[in-house]
Amino acid sequence: MANPLISSHRKRLHRIVHRAGQAGRWLAARVGALCEFQQRIWVVSIVNDTYTDTFIVNEGSFEQPMQWMHRKGYSAEMLARVEAMGRSQVIQLELGDASHRLMRVK
């Protein structure tokens, strides 16, 4: 005959271990996302009627994901499109009187 006290402790221990595993997976995902954002690199070309300017945006030099895009005034929809970009993908966004062409290289 099983001891109900031991059975109760086993169930409680199982729940604790399960929750610790969930917390560990959550933390690993957050750390992974932080590392991923700090490694992203884009080649950005800004084109309007009078000039074209092309440069590299390296998120490793910023404090927050897509900080450069926020500073330039990208809308929430634009930020979502940039966030969804895969490596070697190119998108073009219209911002004011200029076209921003982004290629994610890393």
N, CA, C and O atoms as a MOPAC input file, in Angstrom:
PM7 MOZYME 1SCF
protein

 N      0.84000 1    -1.17300 1     0.00000 1
 C      0.00000 1     0.00000 1     0.00000 1
 C      0.89200 1     1.24600 1     0.00000 1
 O      1.81500 1     1.35800 1     0.80700 1
 N      0.60900 1     2.16800 1    -0.90300 1
 C      1.41000 1     3.37600 1    -1.05500 1
 C      1.11200 1     4.36400 1     0.06400 1
 O     -0.03300 1     4.52700 1     0.48700 1
 N      2.15200 1     5.00700 1     0.52300 1
 C      2.02000 1     6.00900 1     1.56400 1
 C      1.51100 1     7.30200 1     0.91800 1
 O      2.19500 1     7.84500 1     0.05000 1
 N      0.33700 1     7.81700 1     1.30700 1
 C     -0.21300 1     9.02500 1     0.68800 1
 C      0.66900 1    10.25300 1     0.88400 1
 O      0.68200 1    11.13500 1     0.02600 1
 N      1.39600 1    10.33200 1     1.97500 1
 C      2.27900 1    11.46900 1     2.22700 1
 C      3.43100 1    11.48700 1     1.22700 1
 O      3.77800 1    12.54200 1     0.69500 1
 N      4.02600 1    10.31700 1     0.96900 1
 C      5.12700 1    10.23100 1     0.00600 1
 C      4.61100 1    10.52600 1    -1.39400 1
 O      5.26800 1    11.23300 1    -2.15900 1
 N      3.45600 1    10.00000 1    -1.73500 1
 C      2.85900 1    10.23800 1    -3.04700 1
 C      2.60200 1    11.73700 1    -3.26000 1
 O      2.84500 1    12.26700 1    -4.34400 1
 N      2.11300 1    12.40600 1    -2.22100 1
 C      1.84800 1    13.84800 1    -2.29500 1
 C      3.14200 1    14.62800 1    -2.51000 1
 O      3.17000 1    15.56600 1    -3.30600 1
 N      4.20700 1    14.25400 1    -1.81500 1
 C      5.49900 1    14.93500 1    -1.95600 1
 C      6.08500 1    14.71200 1    -3.34500 1
 O      6.67100 1    15.62100 1    -3.93300 1
 N      5.92400 1    13.49500 1    -3.86700 1
 C      6.41400 1    13.21300 1    -5.21700 1
 C      5.70900 1    14.08500 1    -6.24200 1
 O      6.35200 1    14.63400 1    -7.13600 1
 N      4.40000 1    14.21900 1    -6.12300 1
 C      3.63500 1    15.06200 1    -7.05100 1
 C      4.09800 1    16.51600 1    -6.96200 1
 O      4.29400 1    17.18600 1    -7.97600 1
 N      4.26600 1    16.98100 1    -5.74000 1
 C      4.71100 1    18.36200 1    -5.54100 1
 C      6.11100 1    18.56600 1    -6.13300 1
 O      6.36100 1    19.57000 1    -6.80000 1
 N      7.01200 1    17.62600 1    -5.89200 1
 C      8.36500 1    17.69600 1    -6.44300 1
 C      8.32800 1    17.67300 1    -7.96800 1
 O      9.06400 1    18.41300 1    -8.62100 1
 N      7.47600 1    16.82900 1    -8.53100 1
 C      7.33300 1    16.76700 1    -9.99100 1
 C      6.88900 1    18.12900 1   -10.54800 1
 O      7.42700 1    18.59000 1   -11.55400 1
 N      5.91200 1    18.77200 1    -9.89800 1
 C      5.44700 1    20.09400 1   -10.34800 1
 C      6.56000 1    21.13300 1   -10.27100 1
 O      6.70300 1    21.96400 1   -11.16800 1
 N      7.34500 1    21.08400 1    -9.19900 1
 C      8.44600 1    22.03700 1    -9.03200 1
 C      9.48800 1    21.84500 1   -10.13000 1
 O      9.95200 1    22.81400 1   -10.73000 1
 N      9.84800 1    20.60400 1   -10.38600 1
 C     10.83100 1    20.30700 1   -11.43500 1
 C     10.29000 1    20.73200 1   -12.79200 1
 O     11.03000 1    21.29200 1   -13.60100 1
 N      9.02700 1    20.48000 1   -13.05300 1
 C      8.40300 1    20.87100 1   -14.32200 1
 C      8.43500 1    22.39500 1   -14.49500 1
 O      8.79200 1    22.89600 1   -15.56100 1
 N      8.06300 1    23.11500 1   -13.45200 1
 C      8.06800 1    24.58400 1   -13.52400 1
 C      9.48400 1    25.13400 1   -13.68600 1
 O      9.68600 1    26.10700 1   -14.41200 1
 N     10.45100 1    24.53300 1   -13.02800 1
 C     11.84400 1    24.96100 1   -13.17200 1
 C     12.31200 1    24.74900 1   -14.60700 1
 O     13.03200 1    25.58000 1   -15.16100 1
 N     11.90200 1    23.64000 1   -15.20300 1
 C     12.24000 1    23.38800 1   -16.60900 1
 C     11.62800 1    24.42100 1   -17.52500 1
 O     12.28200 1    24.89600 1   -18.45300 1
 N     10.36800 1    24.77600 1   -17.27500 1
 C      9.70400 1    25.81500 1   -18.08100 1
 C     10.43000 1    27.14500 1   -17.92900 1
 O     10.66100 1    27.84400 1   -18.91500 1
 N     10.79200 1    27.49700 1   -16.69400 1
 C     11.49400 1    28.76500 1   -16.45600 1
 C     12.84900 1    28.76800 1   -17.15300 1
 O     13.25700 1    29.78700 1   -17.71000 1
 N     13.54200 1    27.64500 1   -17.12600 1
 C     14.83800 1    27.54000 1   -17.79300 1
 C     14.71100 1    27.70600 1   -19.29900 1
 O     15.52200 1    28.39100 1   -19.92200 1
 N     13.69700 1    27.08300 1   -19.88600 1
 C     13.48200 1    27.22600 1   -21.33300 1
 C     13.12000 1    28.66700 1   -21.68400 1
 O     13.59100 1    29.19400 1   -22.69200 1
 N     12.28700 1    29.30900 1   -20.86300 1
 C     11.90600 1    30.69900 1   -21.10100 1
 C     13.14200 1    31.59700 1   -21.05400 1
 O     13.33200 1    32.44500 1   -21.92500 1
 N     13.97800 1    31.40600 1   -20.03800 1
 C     15.18600 1    32.21100 1   -19.88500 1
 C     16.14500 1    31.97700 1   -21.05200 1
 O     16.72600 1    32.93000 1   -21.57200 1
 N     16.31400 1    30.74900 1   -21.45900 1
 C     17.20000 1    30.44100 1   -22.59300 1
 C     16.70400 1    31.11000 1   -23.86300 1
 O     17.50700 1    31.61200 1   -24.64900 1
 N     15.39800 1    31.12700 1   -24.07500 1
 C     14.83300 1    31.78200 1   -25.26200 1
 C     15.09600 1    33.28200 1   -25.22200 1
 O     15.42100 1    33.87500 1   -26.25100 1
 N     14.96100 1    33.90600 1   -24.05100 1
 C     15.18300 1    35.35100 1   -23.93400 1
 C     16.65000 1    35.70200 1   -24.15300 1
 O     16.95500 1    36.67500 1   -24.84400 1
 N     17.55100 1    34.93100 1   -23.58000 1
 C     18.98500 1    35.16500 1   -23.76600 1
 C     19.34500 1    34.95500 1   -25.23000 1
 O     20.12900 1    35.72100 1   -25.79000 1
 N     18.78400 1    33.93000 1   -25.85200 1
 C     19.02700 1    33.67900 1   -27.27300 1
 C     18.55200 1    34.82900 1   -28.13500 1
 O     19.24100 1    35.22500 1   -29.07500 1
 N     17.37700 1    35.37500 1   -27.82700 1
 C     16.84200 1    36.50800 1   -28.58900 1
 C     17.73700 1    37.73200 1   -28.41800 1
 O     17.97100 1    38.46100 1   -29.38200 1
 N     18.23500 1    37.96800 1   -27.21700 1
 C     19.12900 1    39.09400 1   -26.97200 1
 C     20.40700 1    38.94900 1   -27.78600 1
 O     20.86400 1    39.90500 1   -28.41300 1
 N     20.97600 1    37.76200 1   -27.77400 1
 C     22.19900 1    37.52200 1   -28.54700 1
 C     21.92800 1    37.66900 1   -30.03500 1
 O     22.75500 1    38.21600 1   -30.76500 1
 N     20.77800 1    37.18500 1   -30.49000 1
 C     20.41800 1    37.27600 1   -31.90900 1
 C     20.33700 1    38.73300 1   -32.33800 1
 O     20.88800 1    39.09300 1   -33.37800 1
 N     19.66000 1    39.58600 1   -31.56100 1
 C     19.52300 1    40.97500 1   -31.97200 1
 C     20.87900 1    41.65900 1   -32.03000 1
 O     21.10800 1    42.49600 1   -32.90300 1
 N     21.77700 1    41.32300 1   -31.12200 1
 C     23.07900 1    41.98000 1   -31.10300 1
 C     23.97600 1    41.52100 1   -32.24200 1
 O     25.03200 1    42.11200 1   -32.46800 1
 N     23.58100 1    40.48900 1   -32.95700 1
 C     24.37800 1    39.99400 1   -34.06500 1
 C     23.81200 1    40.39800 1   -35.42000 1
 O     24.44300 1    40.13900 1   -36.44500 1
 N     22.64600 1    41.02200 1   -35.45100 1
 C     22.02400 1    41.34800 1   -36.74000 1
 C     22.73200 1    42.52100 1   -37.40200 1
 O     23.11600 1    43.49300 1   -36.75200 1
 N     22.89100 1    42.39800 1   -38.71500 1
 C     23.53600 1    43.43900 1   -39.51900 1
 C     22.70700 1    43.64300 1   -40.77900 1
 O     22.27400 1    42.68200 1   -41.41500 1
 N     22.49400 1    44.90300 1   -41.12900 1
 C     21.79300 1    45.26600 1   -42.36100 1
 C     22.66300 1    46.18600 1   -43.21200 1
 O     23.45800 1    46.97200 1   -42.69700 1
 N     22.49200 1    46.06600 1   -44.51900 1
 C     22.99400 1    47.08000 1   -45.44000 1
 C     21.77400 1    47.92000 1   -45.78700 1
 O     20.76800 1    47.39300 1   -46.26000 1
 N     21.86100 1    49.21500 1   -45.55400 1
 C     20.73000 1    50.11700 1   -45.76000 1
 C     21.08700 1    51.15400 1   -46.81700 1
 O     22.12400 1    51.81200 1   -46.73200 1
 N     20.22000 1    51.29000 1   -47.80700 1
 C     20.36300 1    52.35400 1   -48.80800 1
 C     19.16100 1    53.26800 1   -48.68500 1
 O     18.01400 1    52.82300 1   -48.74400 1
 N     19.43700 1    54.54900 1   -48.51500 1
 C     18.37500 1    55.54700 1   -48.46600 1
 C     18.44900 1    56.33000 1   -49.77000 1
 O     19.47200 1    56.93800 1   -50.08800 1
 N     17.35100 1    56.30700 1   -50.51600 1
 C     17.32000 1    56.91100 1   -51.84500 1
 C     16.19400 1    57.94100 1   -51.89200 1
 O     15.05300 1    57.64900 1   -51.53500 1
 N     16.53700 1    59.15900 1   -52.34100 1
 C     15.49400 1    60.13800 1   -52.66200 1
 C     15.90600 1    60.85800 1   -53.94400 1
 O     16.83600 1    60.41400 1   -54.61800 1
 N     15.24800 1    61.94000 1   -54.29200 1
 C     15.50000 1    62.62000 1   -55.57000 1
 C     16.91100 1    63.19100 1   -55.68500 1
 O     17.44700 1    63.27300 1   -56.79000 1
 N     17.51000 1    63.57800 1   -54.59200 1
 C     18.79500 1    64.28200 1   -54.67300 1
 C     20.01200 1    63.45000 1   -54.27400 1
 O     21.13700 1    63.83200 1   -54.59700 1
 N     19.82600 1    62.34100 1   -53.59300 1
 C     20.99200 1    61.56800 1   -53.16600 1
 C     20.62700 1    60.11000 1   -52.90100 1
 O     19.46100 1    59.74400 1   -52.75700 1
 N     21.66200 1    59.31400 1   -52.84600 1
 C     21.57500 1    57.92800 1   -52.37200 1
 C     22.68900 1    57.74400 1   -51.36200 1
 O     23.84600 1    58.06100 1   -51.63400 1
 N     22.33900 1    57.23800 1   -50.21400 1
 C     23.31500 1    57.00400 1   -49.16100 1
 C     23.20700 1    55.54500 1   -48.73200 1
 O     22.11900 1    55.06800 1   -48.40600 1
 N     24.32600 1    54.84300 1   -48.73300 1
 C     24.33400 1    53.43400 1   -48.35500 1
 C     25.32300 1    53.23100 1   -47.21400 1
 O     26.44200 1    53.74300 1   -47.24400 1
 N     24.89000 1    52.47100 1   -46.20400 1
 C     25.75500 1    52.22700 1   -45.05400 1
 C     25.34500 1    50.94300 1   -44.36700 1
 O     24.35000 1    50.32000 1   -44.73800 1
 N     26.10500 1    50.55200 1   -43.37500 1
 C     25.86500 1    49.32000 1   -42.62600 1
 C     25.33000 1    49.67000 1   -41.23800 1
 O     25.85800 1    50.54900 1   -40.55700 1
 N     24.27800 1    48.97000 1   -40.83800 1
 C     23.71600 1    49.11300 1   -39.49500 1
 C     23.99900 1    47.81100 1   -38.75700 1
 O     23.50500 1    46.74900 1   -39.13800 1
 N     24.79600 1    47.90300 1   -37.70200 1
 C     25.17800 1    46.75600 1   -36.88600 1
 C     24.52000 1    46.91000 1   -35.52300 1
 O     24.87400 1    47.81400 1   -34.76600 1
 N     23.56800 1    46.04000 1   -35.20000 1
 C     22.84400 1    46.17000 1   -33.93000 1
 C     23.72200 1    45.90800 1   -32.71400 1
 O     23.32700 1    46.22800 1   -31.59200 1
 N     24.89200 1    45.33900 1   -32.91200 1
 C     25.78500 1    45.10600 1   -31.79000 1
 C     26.22300 1    46.39300 1   -31.12300 1
 O     26.67100 1    46.37500 1   -29.97700 1
 N     26.09900 1    47.51800 1   -31.83100 1
 C     26.51400 1    48.79400 1   -31.27400 1
 C     25.34800 1    49.57200 1   -30.63900 1
 O     25.52400 1    50.71300 1   -30.21000 1
 N     24.15800 1    48.95300 1   -30.58200 1
 C     22.98900 1    49.60600 1   -30.00900 1
 C     22.55700 1    48.91400 1   -28.72100 1
 O     22.96300 1    47.78600 1   -28.44300 1
 N     21.73300 1    49.60100 1   -27.94300 1
 C     21.26200 1    49.06500 1   -26.67200 1
 C     19.97200 1    48.26700 1   -26.80400 1
 O     19.69600 1    47.39800 1   -25.97800 1
 N     19.17000 1    48.55500 1   -27.84600 1
 C     17.87400 1    47.90400 1   -28.01400 1
 C     17.74300 1    47.38300 1   -29.43800 1
 O     18.38300 1    47.89700 1   -30.35500 1
 N     16.90700 1    46.35300 1   -29.62100 1
 C     16.66700 1    45.86400 1   -30.97700 1
 C     16.08000 1    46.96400 1   -31.86600 1
 O     15.17800 1    47.69300 1   -31.45300 1
 N     16.58500 1    47.07000 1   -33.05300 1
 C     16.11100 1    48.01200 1   -34.07800 1
 C     16.09900 1    49.46800 1   -33.60100 1
 O     15.25900 1    50.25900 1   -34.03100 1
 N     17.00500 1    49.80600 1   -32.73700 1
 C     17.09000 1    51.16800 1   -32.21500 1
 C     17.29100 1    52.17700 1   -33.34300 1
 O     16.71100 1    53.26200 1   -33.31700 1
 N     18.11100 1    51.82400 1   -34.33300 1
 C     18.36400 1    52.72300 1   -35.46000 1
 C     17.05800 1    53.00000 1   -36.20600 1
 O     16.77800 1    54.14500 1   -36.56100 1
 N     16.26200 1    51.96400 1   -36.44400 1
 C     14.99800 1    52.10000 1   -37.16700 1
 C     14.00300 1    52.95500 1   -36.37200 1
 O     13.27200 1    53.76300 1   -36.94400 1
 N     13.98700 1    52.76700 1   -35.06100 1
 C     13.11800 1    53.59600 1   -34.20900 1
 C     13.50700 1    55.06900 1   -34.34900 1
 O     12.64200 1    55.93300 1   -34.49400 1
 N     14.79800 1    55.34600 1   -34.30700 1
 C     15.27500 1    56.73300 1   -34.39800 1
 C     14.93500 1    57.37200 1   -35.73200 1
 O     14.71700 1    58.58100 1   -35.80500 1
 N     14.88600 1    56.56700 1   -36.78900 1
 C     14.56100 1    57.08700 1   -38.11800 1
 C     13.07000 1    57.30200 1   -38.30100 1
 O     12.65000 1    57.91400 1   -39.28300 1
 N     12.26400 1    56.80900 1   -37.37100 1
 C     10.82200 1    57.03300 1   -37.43900 1
 C     10.03900 1    55.93600 1   -38.13600 1
 O      8.95100 1    56.19100 1   -38.65300 1
 N     10.56800 1    54.72300 1   -38.16000 1
 C      9.84900 1    53.60900 1   -38.78200 1
 C      8.56100 1    53.36100 1   -37.99700 1
 O      8.55400 1    53.41600 1   -36.76700 1
 N      7.47900 1    53.08900 1   -38.71500 1
 C      6.19300 1    52.78700 1   -38.08100 1
 C      6.22400 1    51.37200 1   -37.49500 1
 O      7.15000 1    50.60200 1   -37.75100 1
 N      5.20800 1    51.04800 1   -36.71400 1
 C      5.11400 1    49.71100 1   -36.12100 1
 C      5.05100 1    48.64700 1   -37.21600 1
 O      5.64800 1    47.58000 1   -37.07600 1
 N      4.34100 1    48.92600 1   -38.28800 1
 C      4.24700 1    47.97300 1   -39.40200 1
 C      5.62000 1    47.77400 1   -40.06000 1
 O      6.00500 1    46.64900 1   -40.37900 1
 N      6.34300 1    48.86200 1   -40.25600 1
 C      7.68000 1    48.76500 1   -40.84000 1
 C      8.61500 1    47.95400 1   -39.93100 1
 O      9.36300 1    47.09500 1   -40.39800 1
 N      8.55500 1    48.24000 1   -38.63900 1
 C      9.39900 1    47.51800 1   -37.67800 1
 C      9.08600 1    46.02500 1   -37.68900 1
 O      9.99100 1    45.19600 1   -37.59100 1
 N      7.80500 1    45.68500 1   -37.80800 1
 C      7.41400 1    44.27900 1   -37.85700 1
 C      7.98600 1    43.60700 1   -39.10700 1
 O      8.43900 1    42.46400 1   -39.04800 1
 N      7.96300 1    44.31500 1   -40.23000 1
 C      8.53000 1    43.75400 1   -41.46400 1
 C     10.03200 1    43.54600 1   -41.33300 1
 O     10.56400 1    42.52300 1   -41.76300 1
 N     10.71400 1    44.52600 1   -40.73400 1
 C     12.16200 1    44.40700 1   -40.54900 1
 C     12.46400 1    43.25800 1   -39.58500 1
 O     13.38100 1    42.47200 1   -39.82500 1
 N     11.70900 1    43.15900 1   -38.51100 1
 C     11.91100 1    42.10600 1   -37.51700 1
 C     11.75900 1    40.71800 1   -38.14600 1
 O     12.46200 1    39.78100 1   -37.76700 1
 N     10.85000 1    40.59300 1   -39.09600 1
 C     10.56600 1    39.29900 1   -39.72100 1
 C     11.57300 1    38.91500 1   -40.80900 1
 O     11.51800 1    37.80500 1   -41.33800 1
 N     12.48100 1    39.81700 1   -41.14300 1
 C     13.42800 1    39.54000 1   -42.22800 1
 C     14.36200 1    38.39000 1   -41.88700 1
 O     14.85300 1    38.26900 1   -40.76500 1
 N     14.59100 1    37.55400 1   -42.88500 1
 C     15.59200 1    36.50800 1   -42.75900 1
 C     16.89700 1    36.98300 1   -43.37300 1
 O     16.95500 1    38.03600 1   -44.00800 1
 N     17.93300 1    36.20000 1   -43.17800 1
 C     19.21900 1    36.55200 1   -43.78300 1
 C     19.10600 1    36.55600 1   -45.29300 1
 O     18.41800 1    35.72200 1   -45.88300 1
 N     19.79000 1    37.50400 1   -45.91000 1
 C     19.83100 1    37.69400 1   -47.36200 1
 C     18.51100 1    38.18100 1   -47.94700 1
 O     18.36500 1    38.24100 1   -49.16700 1
 N     17.57300 1    38.52200 1   -47.11700 1
 C     16.29000 1    39.05000 1   -47.59600 1
 C     16.40200 1    40.55500 1   -47.77900 1
 O     17.10300 1    41.23200 1   -47.02800 1
 N     15.70200 1    41.07400 1   -48.78900 1
 C     15.71500 1    42.50700 1   -49.08600 1
 C     14.28200 1    43.01900 1   -49.05000 1
 O     13.37100 1    42.38400 1   -49.58100 1
 N     14.09100 1    44.17400 1   -48.41600 1
 C     12.78800 1    44.84100 1   -48.45200 1
 C     13.00500 1    46.31900 1   -48.75800 1
 O     14.09200 1    46.85900 1   -48.55300 1
 N     11.95100 1    46.95600 1   -49.25100 1
 C     11.99100 1    48.39400 1   -49.49300 1
 C     10.83300 1    49.03100 1   -48.73900 1
 O      9.69000 1    48.58400 1   -48.83500 1
 N     11.14100 1    50.07100 1   -47.99700 1
 C     10.15300 1    50.79400 1   -47.20000 1
 C     10.13900 1    52.25400 1   -47.62500 1
 O     11.19100 1    52.83800 1   -47.88600 1
 N      8.97300 1    52.83500 1   -47.69300 1
 C      8.84200 1    54.25100 1   -48.02500 1
 C      8.69900 1    55.04300 1   -46.73400 1
 O      7.80400 1    54.78600 1   -45.92900 1
 N      9.58500 1    56.00000 1   -46.54900 1
 C      9.57200 1    56.81500 1   -45.34000 1
 C      9.72000 1    58.27200 1   -45.76500 1
 O     10.80200 1    58.70800 1   -46.15700 1
 N      8.62400 1    59.01400 1   -45.68500 1
 C      8.64900 1    60.40100 1   -46.14400 1
 C      8.90500 1    60.44700 1   -47.63500 1
 O      8.22200 1    59.77300 1   -48.40500 1
 N      9.88900 1    61.24200 1   -48.05400 1
 C     10.21100 1    61.36400 1   -49.47800 1
 C     11.35800 1    60.44800 1   -49.88800 1
 O     11.93100 1    60.61900 1   -50.96400 1
 N     11.69600 1    59.48100 1   -49.04800 1
 C     12.83300 1    58.59900 1   -49.33300 1
 C     12.41100 1    57.13200 1   -49.28400 1
 O     11.48700 1    56.74200 1   -48.57000 1
 N     13.12300 1    56.35000 1   -50.06900 1
 C     12.95900 1    54.89800 1   -50.02800 1
 C     14.11000 1    54.31800 1   -49.22100 1
 O     15.27200 1    54.65300 1   -49.45100 1
 N     13.78500 1    53.45800 1   -48.28800 1
 C     14.80000 1    52.76000 1   -47.50200 1
 C     14.83100 1    51.31800 1   -47.99700 1
 O     13.84400 1    50.59000 1   -47.89000 1
 N     15.96100 1    50.92500 1   -48.53300 1
 C     16.14900 1    49.54800 1   -49.00600 1
 C     17.07500 1    48.84900 1   -48.01300 1
 O     18.21500 1    49.26000 1   -47.80000 1
 N     16.55700 1    47.79900 1   -47.42200 1
 C     17.30400 1    47.07500 1   -46.39800 1
 C     17.58600 1    45.66000 1   -46.85500 1
 O     16.71200 1    44.98100 1   -47.39300 1
 N     18.80700 1    45.22800 1   -46.63700 1
 C     19.16800 1    43.84100 1   -46.85000 1
 C     19.79200 1    43.33700 1   -45.55300 1
 O     20.77500 1    43.89400 1   -45.06500 1
 N     19.21100 1    42.28200 1   -45.00500 1
 C     19.78400 1    41.70700 1   -43.79000 1
 C     20.90000 1    40.76200 1   -44.22500 1
 O     20.67500 1    39.82600 1   -44.99200 1
 N     22.09300 1    41.01900 1   -43.72800 1
 C     23.22700 1    40.18500 1   -44.10200 1
 C     23.64700 1    39.21900 1   -43.00500 1
 O     24.33900 1    38.23600 1   -43.27000 1
 N     23.23400 1    39.49300 1   -41.78400 1
 C     23.55600 1    38.57600 1   -40.68800 1
 C     22.45600 1    38.62600 1   -39.66300 1
 O     22.52300 1    37.92800 1   -38.65100 1

